[in-house]
PDB file of C-alpha atoms in Angstrom:
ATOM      1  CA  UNK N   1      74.028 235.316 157.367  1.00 82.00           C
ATOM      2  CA  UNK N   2      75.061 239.283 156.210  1.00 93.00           C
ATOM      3  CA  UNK N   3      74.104 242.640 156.812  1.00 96.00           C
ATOM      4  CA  UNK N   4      75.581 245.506 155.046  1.00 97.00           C
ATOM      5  CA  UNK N   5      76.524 248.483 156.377  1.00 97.00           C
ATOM      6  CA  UNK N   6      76.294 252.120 155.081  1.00 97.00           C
ATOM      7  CA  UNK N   7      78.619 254.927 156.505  1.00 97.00           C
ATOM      8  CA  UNK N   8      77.457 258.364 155.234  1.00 97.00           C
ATOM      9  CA  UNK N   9      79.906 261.177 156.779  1.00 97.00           C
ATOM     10  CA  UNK N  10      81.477 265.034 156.148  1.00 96.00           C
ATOM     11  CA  UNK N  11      84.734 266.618 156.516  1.00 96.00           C
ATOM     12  CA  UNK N  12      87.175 263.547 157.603  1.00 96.00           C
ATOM     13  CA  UNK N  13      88.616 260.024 157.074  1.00 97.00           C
ATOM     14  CA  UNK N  14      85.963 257.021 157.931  1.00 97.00           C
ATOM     15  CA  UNK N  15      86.895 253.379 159.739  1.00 97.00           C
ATOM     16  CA  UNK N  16      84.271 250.838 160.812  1.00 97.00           C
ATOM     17  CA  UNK N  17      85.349 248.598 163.962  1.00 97.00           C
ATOM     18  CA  UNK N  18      85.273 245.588 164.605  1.00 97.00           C
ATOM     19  CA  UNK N  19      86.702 243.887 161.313  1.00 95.00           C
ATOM     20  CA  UNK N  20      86.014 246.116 159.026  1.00 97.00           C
ATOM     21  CA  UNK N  21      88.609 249.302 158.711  1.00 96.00           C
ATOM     22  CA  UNK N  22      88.569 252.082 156.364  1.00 96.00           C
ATOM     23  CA  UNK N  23      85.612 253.055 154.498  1.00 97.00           C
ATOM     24  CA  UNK N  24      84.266 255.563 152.051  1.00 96.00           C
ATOM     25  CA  UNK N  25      81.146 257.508 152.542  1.00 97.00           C
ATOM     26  CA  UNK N  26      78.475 256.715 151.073  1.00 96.00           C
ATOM     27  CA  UNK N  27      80.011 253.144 150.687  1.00 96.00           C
ATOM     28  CA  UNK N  28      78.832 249.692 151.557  1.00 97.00           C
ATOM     29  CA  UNK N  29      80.177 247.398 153.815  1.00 97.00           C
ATOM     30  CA  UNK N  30      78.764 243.370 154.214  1.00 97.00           C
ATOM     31  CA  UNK N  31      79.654 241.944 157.534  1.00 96.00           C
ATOM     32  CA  UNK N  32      79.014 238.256 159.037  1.00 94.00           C
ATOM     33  CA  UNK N  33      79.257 238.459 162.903  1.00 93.00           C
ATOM     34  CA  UNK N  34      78.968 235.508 164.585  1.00 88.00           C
ATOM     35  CA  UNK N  35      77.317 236.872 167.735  1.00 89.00           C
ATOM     36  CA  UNK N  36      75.769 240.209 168.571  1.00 91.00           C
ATOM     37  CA  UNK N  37      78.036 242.859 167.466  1.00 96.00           C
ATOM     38  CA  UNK N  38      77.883 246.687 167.703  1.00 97.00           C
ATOM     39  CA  UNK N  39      80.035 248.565 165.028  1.00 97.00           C
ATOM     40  CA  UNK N  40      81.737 251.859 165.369  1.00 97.00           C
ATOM     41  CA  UNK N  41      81.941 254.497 163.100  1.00 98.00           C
ATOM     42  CA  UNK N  42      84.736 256.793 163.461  1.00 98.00           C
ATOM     43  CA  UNK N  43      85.502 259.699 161.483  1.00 98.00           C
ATOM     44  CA  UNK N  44      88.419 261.767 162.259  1.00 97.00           C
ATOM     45  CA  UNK N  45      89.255 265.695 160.078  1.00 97.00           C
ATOM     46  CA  UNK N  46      93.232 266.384 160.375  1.00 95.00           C
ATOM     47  CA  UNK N  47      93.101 268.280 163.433  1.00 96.00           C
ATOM     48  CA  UNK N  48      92.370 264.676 164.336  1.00 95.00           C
ATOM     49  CA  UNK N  49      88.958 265.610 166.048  1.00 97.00           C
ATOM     50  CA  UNK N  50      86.339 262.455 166.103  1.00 97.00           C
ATOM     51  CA  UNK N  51      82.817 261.792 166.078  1.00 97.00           C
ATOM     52  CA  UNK N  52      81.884 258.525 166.407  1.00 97.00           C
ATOM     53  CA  UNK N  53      78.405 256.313 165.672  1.00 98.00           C
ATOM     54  CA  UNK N  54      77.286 253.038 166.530  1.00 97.00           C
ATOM     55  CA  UNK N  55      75.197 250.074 165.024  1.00 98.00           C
ATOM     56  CA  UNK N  56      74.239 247.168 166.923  1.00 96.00           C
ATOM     57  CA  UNK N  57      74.084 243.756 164.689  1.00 94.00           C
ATOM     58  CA  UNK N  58      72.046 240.861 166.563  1.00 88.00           C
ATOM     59  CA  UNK N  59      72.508 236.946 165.619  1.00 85.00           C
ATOM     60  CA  UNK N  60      69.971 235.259 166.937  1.00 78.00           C
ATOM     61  CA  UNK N  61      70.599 231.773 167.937  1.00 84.00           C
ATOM     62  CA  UNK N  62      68.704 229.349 166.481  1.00 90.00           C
ATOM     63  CA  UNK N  63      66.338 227.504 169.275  1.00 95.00           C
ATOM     64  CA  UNK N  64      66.939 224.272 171.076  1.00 96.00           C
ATOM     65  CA  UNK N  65      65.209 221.609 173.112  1.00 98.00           C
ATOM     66  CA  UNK N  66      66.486 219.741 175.425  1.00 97.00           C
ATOM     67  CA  UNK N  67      64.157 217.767 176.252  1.00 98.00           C
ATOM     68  CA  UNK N  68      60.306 216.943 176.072  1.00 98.00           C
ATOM     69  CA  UNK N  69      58.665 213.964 177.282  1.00 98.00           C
ATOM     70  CA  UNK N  70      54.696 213.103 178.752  1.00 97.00           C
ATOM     71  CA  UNK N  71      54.174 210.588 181.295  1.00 97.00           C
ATOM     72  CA  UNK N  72      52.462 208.242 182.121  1.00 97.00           C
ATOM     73  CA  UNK N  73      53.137 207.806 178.277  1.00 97.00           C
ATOM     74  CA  UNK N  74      50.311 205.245 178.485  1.00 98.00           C
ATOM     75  CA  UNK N  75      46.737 205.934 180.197  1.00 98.00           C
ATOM     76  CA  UNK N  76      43.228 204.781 180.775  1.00 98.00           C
ATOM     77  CA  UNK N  77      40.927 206.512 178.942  1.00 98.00           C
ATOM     78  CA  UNK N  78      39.323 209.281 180.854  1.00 97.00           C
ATOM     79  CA  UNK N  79      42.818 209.629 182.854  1.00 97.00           C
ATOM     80  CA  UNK N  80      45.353 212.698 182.353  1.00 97.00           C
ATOM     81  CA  UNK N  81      49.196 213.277 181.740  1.00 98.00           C
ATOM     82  CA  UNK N  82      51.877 215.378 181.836  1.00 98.00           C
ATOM     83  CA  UNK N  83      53.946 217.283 179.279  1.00 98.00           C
ATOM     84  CA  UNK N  84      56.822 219.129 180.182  1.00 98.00           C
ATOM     85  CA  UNK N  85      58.747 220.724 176.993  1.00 98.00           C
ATOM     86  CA  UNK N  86      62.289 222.106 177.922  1.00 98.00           C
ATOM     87  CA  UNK N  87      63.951 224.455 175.570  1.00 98.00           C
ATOM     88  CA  UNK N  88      65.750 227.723 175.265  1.00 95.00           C
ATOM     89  CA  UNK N  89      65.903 230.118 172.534  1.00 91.00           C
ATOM     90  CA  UNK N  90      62.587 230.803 171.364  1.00 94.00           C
ATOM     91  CA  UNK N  91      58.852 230.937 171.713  1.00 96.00           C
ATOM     92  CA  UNK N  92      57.490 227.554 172.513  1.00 98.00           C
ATOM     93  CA  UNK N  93      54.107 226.081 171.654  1.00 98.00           C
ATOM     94  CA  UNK N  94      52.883 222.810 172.078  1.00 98.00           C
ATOM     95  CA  UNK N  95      50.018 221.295 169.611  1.00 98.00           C
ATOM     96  CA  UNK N  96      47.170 219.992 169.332  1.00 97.00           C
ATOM     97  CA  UNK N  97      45.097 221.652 171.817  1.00 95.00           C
ATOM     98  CA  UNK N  98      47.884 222.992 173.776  1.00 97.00           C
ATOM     99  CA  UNK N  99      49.182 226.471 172.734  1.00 97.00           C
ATOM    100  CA  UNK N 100      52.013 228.257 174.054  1.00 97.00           C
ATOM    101  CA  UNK N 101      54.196 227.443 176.760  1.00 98.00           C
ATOM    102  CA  UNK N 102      56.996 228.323 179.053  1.00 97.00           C
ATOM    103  CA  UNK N 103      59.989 225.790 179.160  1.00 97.00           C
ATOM    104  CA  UNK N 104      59.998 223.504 182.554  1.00 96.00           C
ATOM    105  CA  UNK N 105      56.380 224.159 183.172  1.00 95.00           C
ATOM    106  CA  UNK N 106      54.059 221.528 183.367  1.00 97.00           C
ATOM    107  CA  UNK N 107      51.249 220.834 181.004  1.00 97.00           C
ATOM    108  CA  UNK N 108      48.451 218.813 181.632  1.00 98.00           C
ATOM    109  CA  UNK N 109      46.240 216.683 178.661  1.00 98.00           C
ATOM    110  CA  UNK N 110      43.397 214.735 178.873  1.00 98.00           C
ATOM    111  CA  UNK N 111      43.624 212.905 175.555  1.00 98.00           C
ATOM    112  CA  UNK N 112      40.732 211.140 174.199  1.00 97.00           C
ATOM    113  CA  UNK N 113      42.376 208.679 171.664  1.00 97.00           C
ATOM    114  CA  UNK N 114      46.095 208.196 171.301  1.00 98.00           C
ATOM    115  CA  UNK N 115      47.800 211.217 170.425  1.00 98.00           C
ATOM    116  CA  UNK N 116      51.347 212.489 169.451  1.00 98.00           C
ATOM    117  CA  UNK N 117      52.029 216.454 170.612  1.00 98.00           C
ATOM    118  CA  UNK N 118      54.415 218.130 168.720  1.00 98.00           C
ATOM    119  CA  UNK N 119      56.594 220.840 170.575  1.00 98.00           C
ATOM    120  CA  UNK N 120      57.640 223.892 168.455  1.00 98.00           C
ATOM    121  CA  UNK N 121      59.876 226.377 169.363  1.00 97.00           C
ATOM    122  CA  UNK N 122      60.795 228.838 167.004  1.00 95.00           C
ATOM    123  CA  UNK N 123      63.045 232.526 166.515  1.00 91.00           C
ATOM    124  CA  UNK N 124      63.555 234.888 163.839  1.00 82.00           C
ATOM    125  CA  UNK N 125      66.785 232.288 163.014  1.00 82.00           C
ATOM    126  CA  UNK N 126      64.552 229.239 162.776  1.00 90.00           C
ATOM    127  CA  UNK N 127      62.742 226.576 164.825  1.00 93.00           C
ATOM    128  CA  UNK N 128      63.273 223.429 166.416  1.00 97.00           C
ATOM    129  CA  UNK N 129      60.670 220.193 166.959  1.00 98.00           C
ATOM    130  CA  UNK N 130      60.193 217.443 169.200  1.00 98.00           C
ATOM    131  CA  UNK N 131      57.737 215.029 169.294  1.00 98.00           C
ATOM    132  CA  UNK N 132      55.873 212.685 172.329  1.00 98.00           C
ATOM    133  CA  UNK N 133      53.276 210.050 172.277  1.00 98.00           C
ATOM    134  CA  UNK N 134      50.544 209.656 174.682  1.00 98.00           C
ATOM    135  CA  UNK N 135      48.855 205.896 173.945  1.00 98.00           C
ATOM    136  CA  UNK N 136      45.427 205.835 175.218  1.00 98.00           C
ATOM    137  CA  UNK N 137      43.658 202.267 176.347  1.00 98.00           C
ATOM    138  CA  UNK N 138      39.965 201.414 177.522  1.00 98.00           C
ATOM    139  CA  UNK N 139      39.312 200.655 181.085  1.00 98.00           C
ATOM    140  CA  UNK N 140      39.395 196.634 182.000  1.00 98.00           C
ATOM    141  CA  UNK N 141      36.123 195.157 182.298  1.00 98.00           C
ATOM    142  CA  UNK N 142      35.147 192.355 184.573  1.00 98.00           C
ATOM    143  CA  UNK N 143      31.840 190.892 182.803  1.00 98.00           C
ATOM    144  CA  UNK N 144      31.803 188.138 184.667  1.00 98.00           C
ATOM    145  CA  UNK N 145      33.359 185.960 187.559  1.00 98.00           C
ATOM    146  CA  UNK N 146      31.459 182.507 188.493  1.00 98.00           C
ATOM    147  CA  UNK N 147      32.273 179.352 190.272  1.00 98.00           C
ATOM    148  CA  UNK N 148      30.115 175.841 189.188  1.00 98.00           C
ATOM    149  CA  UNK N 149      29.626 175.161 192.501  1.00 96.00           C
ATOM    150  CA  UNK N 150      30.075 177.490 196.100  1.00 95.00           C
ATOM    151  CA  UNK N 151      30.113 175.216 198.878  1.00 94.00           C
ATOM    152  CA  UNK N 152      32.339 171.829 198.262  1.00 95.00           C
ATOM    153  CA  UNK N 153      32.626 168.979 201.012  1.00 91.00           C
ATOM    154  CA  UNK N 154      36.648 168.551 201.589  1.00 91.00           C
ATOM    155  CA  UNK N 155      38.671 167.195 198.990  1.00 92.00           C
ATOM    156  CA  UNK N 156      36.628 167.987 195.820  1.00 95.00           C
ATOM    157  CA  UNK N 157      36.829 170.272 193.272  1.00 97.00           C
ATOM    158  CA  UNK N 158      34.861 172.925 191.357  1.00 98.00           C
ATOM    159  CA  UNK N 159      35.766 175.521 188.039  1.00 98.00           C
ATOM    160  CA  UNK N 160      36.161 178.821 187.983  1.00 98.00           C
ATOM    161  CA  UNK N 161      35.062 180.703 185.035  1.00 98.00           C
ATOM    162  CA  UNK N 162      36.448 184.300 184.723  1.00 98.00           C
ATOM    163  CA  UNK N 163      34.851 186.808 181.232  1.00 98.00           C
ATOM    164  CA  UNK N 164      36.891 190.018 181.002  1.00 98.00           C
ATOM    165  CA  UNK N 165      38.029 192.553 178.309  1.00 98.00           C
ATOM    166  CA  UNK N 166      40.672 195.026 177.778  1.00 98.00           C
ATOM    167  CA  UNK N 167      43.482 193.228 179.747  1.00 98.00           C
ATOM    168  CA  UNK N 168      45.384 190.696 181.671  1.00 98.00           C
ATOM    169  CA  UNK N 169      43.853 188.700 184.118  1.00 98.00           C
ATOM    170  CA  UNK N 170      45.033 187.032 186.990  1.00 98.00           C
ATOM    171  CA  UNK N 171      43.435 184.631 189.808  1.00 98.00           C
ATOM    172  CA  UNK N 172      44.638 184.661 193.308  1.00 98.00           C
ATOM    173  CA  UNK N 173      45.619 182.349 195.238  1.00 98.00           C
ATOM    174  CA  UNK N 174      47.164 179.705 193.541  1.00 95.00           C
ATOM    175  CA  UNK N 175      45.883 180.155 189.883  1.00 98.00           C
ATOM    176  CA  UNK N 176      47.591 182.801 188.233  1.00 98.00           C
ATOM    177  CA  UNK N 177      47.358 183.929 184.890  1.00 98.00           C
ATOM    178  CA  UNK N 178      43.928 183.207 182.896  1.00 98.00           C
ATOM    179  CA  UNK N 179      42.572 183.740 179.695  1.00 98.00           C
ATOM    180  CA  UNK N 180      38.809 185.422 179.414  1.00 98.00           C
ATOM    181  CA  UNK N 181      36.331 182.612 178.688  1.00 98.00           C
ATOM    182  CA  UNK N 182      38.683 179.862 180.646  1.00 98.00           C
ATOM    183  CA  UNK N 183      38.214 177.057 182.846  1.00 98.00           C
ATOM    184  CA  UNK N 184      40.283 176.983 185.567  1.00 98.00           C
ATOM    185  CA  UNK N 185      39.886 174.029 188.588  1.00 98.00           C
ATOM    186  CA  UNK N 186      40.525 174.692 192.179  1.00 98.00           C
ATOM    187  CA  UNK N 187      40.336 172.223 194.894  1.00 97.00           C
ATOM    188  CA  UNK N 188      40.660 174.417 198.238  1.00 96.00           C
ATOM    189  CA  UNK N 189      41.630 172.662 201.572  1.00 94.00           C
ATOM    190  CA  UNK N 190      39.665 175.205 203.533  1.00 94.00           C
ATOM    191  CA  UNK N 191      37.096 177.992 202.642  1.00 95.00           C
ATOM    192  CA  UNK N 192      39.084 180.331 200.337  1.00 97.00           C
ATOM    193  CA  UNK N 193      38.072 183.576 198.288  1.00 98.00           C
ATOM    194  CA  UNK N 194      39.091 183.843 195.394  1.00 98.00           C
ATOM    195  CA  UNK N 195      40.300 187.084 193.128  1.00 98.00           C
ATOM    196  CA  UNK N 196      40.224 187.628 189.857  1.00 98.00           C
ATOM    197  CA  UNK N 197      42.633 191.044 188.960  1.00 98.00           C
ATOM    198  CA  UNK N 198      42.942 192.267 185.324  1.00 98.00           C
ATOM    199  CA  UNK N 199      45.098 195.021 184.411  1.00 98.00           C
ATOM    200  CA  UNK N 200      45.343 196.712 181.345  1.00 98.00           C
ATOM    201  CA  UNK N 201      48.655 198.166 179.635  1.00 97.00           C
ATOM    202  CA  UNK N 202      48.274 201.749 181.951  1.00 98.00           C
ATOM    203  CA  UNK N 203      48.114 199.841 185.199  1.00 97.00           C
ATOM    204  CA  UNK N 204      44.519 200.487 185.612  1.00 98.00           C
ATOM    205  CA  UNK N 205      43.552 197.680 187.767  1.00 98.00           C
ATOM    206  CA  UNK N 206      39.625 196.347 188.682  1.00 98.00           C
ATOM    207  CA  UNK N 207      39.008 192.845 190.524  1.00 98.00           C
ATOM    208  CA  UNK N 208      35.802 190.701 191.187  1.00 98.00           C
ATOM    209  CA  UNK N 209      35.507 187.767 194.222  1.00 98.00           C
ATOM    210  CA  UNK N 210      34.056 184.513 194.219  1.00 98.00           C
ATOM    211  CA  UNK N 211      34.090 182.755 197.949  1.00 98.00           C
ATOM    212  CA  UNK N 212      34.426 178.756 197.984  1.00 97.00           C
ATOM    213  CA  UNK N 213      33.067 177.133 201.174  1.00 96.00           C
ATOM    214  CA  UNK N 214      34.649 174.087 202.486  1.00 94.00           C
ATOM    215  CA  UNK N 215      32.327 172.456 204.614  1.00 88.00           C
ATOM    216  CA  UNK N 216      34.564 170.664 207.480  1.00 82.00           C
ATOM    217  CA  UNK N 217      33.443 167.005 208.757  1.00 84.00           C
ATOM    218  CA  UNK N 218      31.364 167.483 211.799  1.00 88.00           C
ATOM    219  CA  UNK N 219      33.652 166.079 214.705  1.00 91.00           C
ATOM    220  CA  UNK N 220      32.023 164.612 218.264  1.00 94.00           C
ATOM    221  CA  UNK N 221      34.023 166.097 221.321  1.00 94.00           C
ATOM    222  CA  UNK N 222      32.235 163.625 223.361  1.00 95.00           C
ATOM    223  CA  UNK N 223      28.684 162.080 224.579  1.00 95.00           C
ATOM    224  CA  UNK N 224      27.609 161.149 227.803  1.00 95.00           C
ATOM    225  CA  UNK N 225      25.016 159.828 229.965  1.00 93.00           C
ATOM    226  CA  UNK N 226      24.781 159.319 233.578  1.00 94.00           C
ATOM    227  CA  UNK N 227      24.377 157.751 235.910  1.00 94.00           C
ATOM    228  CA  UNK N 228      24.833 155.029 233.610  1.00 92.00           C
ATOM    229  CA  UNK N 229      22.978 152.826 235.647  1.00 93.00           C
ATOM    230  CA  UNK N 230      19.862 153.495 237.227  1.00 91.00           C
ATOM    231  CA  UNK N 231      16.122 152.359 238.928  1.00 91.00           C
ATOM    232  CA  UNK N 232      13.569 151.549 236.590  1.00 93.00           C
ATOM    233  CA  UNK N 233      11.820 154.811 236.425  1.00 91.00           C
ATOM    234  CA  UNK N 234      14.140 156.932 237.553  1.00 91.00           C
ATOM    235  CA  UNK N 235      16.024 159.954 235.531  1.00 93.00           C
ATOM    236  CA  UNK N 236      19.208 159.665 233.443  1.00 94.00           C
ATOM    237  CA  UNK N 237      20.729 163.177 232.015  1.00 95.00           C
ATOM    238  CA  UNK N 238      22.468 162.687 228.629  1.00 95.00           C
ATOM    239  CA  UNK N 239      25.559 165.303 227.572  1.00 96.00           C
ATOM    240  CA  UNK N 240      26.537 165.440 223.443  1.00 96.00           C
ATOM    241  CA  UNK N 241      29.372 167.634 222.684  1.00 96.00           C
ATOM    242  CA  UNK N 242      30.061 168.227 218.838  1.00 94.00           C
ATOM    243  CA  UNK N 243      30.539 171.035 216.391  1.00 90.00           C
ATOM    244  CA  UNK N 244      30.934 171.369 212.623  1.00 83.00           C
ATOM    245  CA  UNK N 245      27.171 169.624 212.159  1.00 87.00           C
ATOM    246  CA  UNK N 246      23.336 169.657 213.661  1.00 92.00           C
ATOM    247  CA  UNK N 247      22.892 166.497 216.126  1.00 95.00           C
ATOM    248  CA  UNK N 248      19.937 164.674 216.985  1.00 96.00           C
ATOM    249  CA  UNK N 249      20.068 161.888 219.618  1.00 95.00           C
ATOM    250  CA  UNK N 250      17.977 158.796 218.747  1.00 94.00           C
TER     251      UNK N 250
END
């Protein structure tokens, strides 16, 4: 852009510096500086005494960003993030609900829904945008998280029936990934609890148990009696060793 510039002098011979030269008072001069410039005006009588004034032109830049970004760019609902706008140039503001801010510093948001903040930074030359998107999700839910039967005798089987919403669910151990409303059968070798994880897409994580008892065979260590022969009416002292089980002796 232009300015124009208007020498008014007495009693000598007028030059404008930089780029401009010899001028007439009264006159007027457009320049185009491409940076701040001050001009000089020098007027000289023919004893070749000078008085000189100055004018200082500023071109303001127009602004820049370098950079703004939010993160985590996806949350829970309820949960916060971070903008950080970087720019130079200007006077930055951040909207909705933000206002102005300083580039490099930190702002915090606790959207409610998912939300795209604009960054505007703007100087008497113009102003410069950027956008970022925050993507709000709803919490995972664990309705429910039921086995058809808790206690199994070794070798048999039983279903596991996990009801969630708002994300991906796994079962651990050895299930994996499940669908809400599914079916899934487990036949544990030993008593085994078992976890059902869903995550939604911020990493927001909740779980829910279910324990499986597996009831082990009772085993007999050994059973005694002695002495193994004896006198009618005498005594005889019998010794049962087992565990897994209740014993009775008949």
């Amino acid at each position: 852009t232009s300015t124009v510039l208007h020498p008014v002098f007495l009693n000598g011979t007028g030059t404008i510096s930089p780029g401009v030269g010899a001028v007439q008072s009264g006159g007027a001069y457009t320049v185009s500086p491409m940076q701040t410039t001050t001009y000089t005006l020098s007027v000289a009588n023919a004893a070749g005494t000078a008085v000189t004034a100055t004018v200082a032109i500023t071109v303001a830049r127009p602004p820049t960003i370098q950079g703004f970004t939010g993160f985590p760019a996806t949350i829970t609902l309820g949960d916060g993030a971070t903008l950080v706008p970087t720019f130079q140039g200007g006077t930055g503001t951040i909207t909705p609900d933000v206002g102005l801010v300083n580039s490099g510093q930190s702002v915090s948001v606790t959207p409610t829904r998912t939300t795209t903040y604009t960054l505007t930074v703007s100087n008497d030359s113009g102003q410069a945008t950027a956008t970022t998107t925050i993507q709000v999700v709803p919490p995972p839910v664990i309705v429910a998280f039921t086995a058809d039967a808790s206690a199994l005798s070794p070798g048999t089987s039983t279903v596991l029936h996990p009801v969630f919403l708002n994300g991906t669910g796994t079962i651990s151990p050895a299930v994996g990934a499940v669908q809400s409303g599914g079916a899934y059968t487990v036949t544990p070798s030993t008593s085994t609890t078992y976890t059902l994880s869903v995550a939604n897409a911020a990493g927001t994580v909740v779980t829910a148990t279910v324990a499986i008892t597996v009831a082990q065979p009772p085993t007999i260590q050994g059973f005694t009696g002695f002495p193994t022969t004896l006198t009618l009416g005498d005594g005889a002292t019998l010794v049962p060793t087992f565990q897994g089980g209740t014993g009775t002796i008949t």
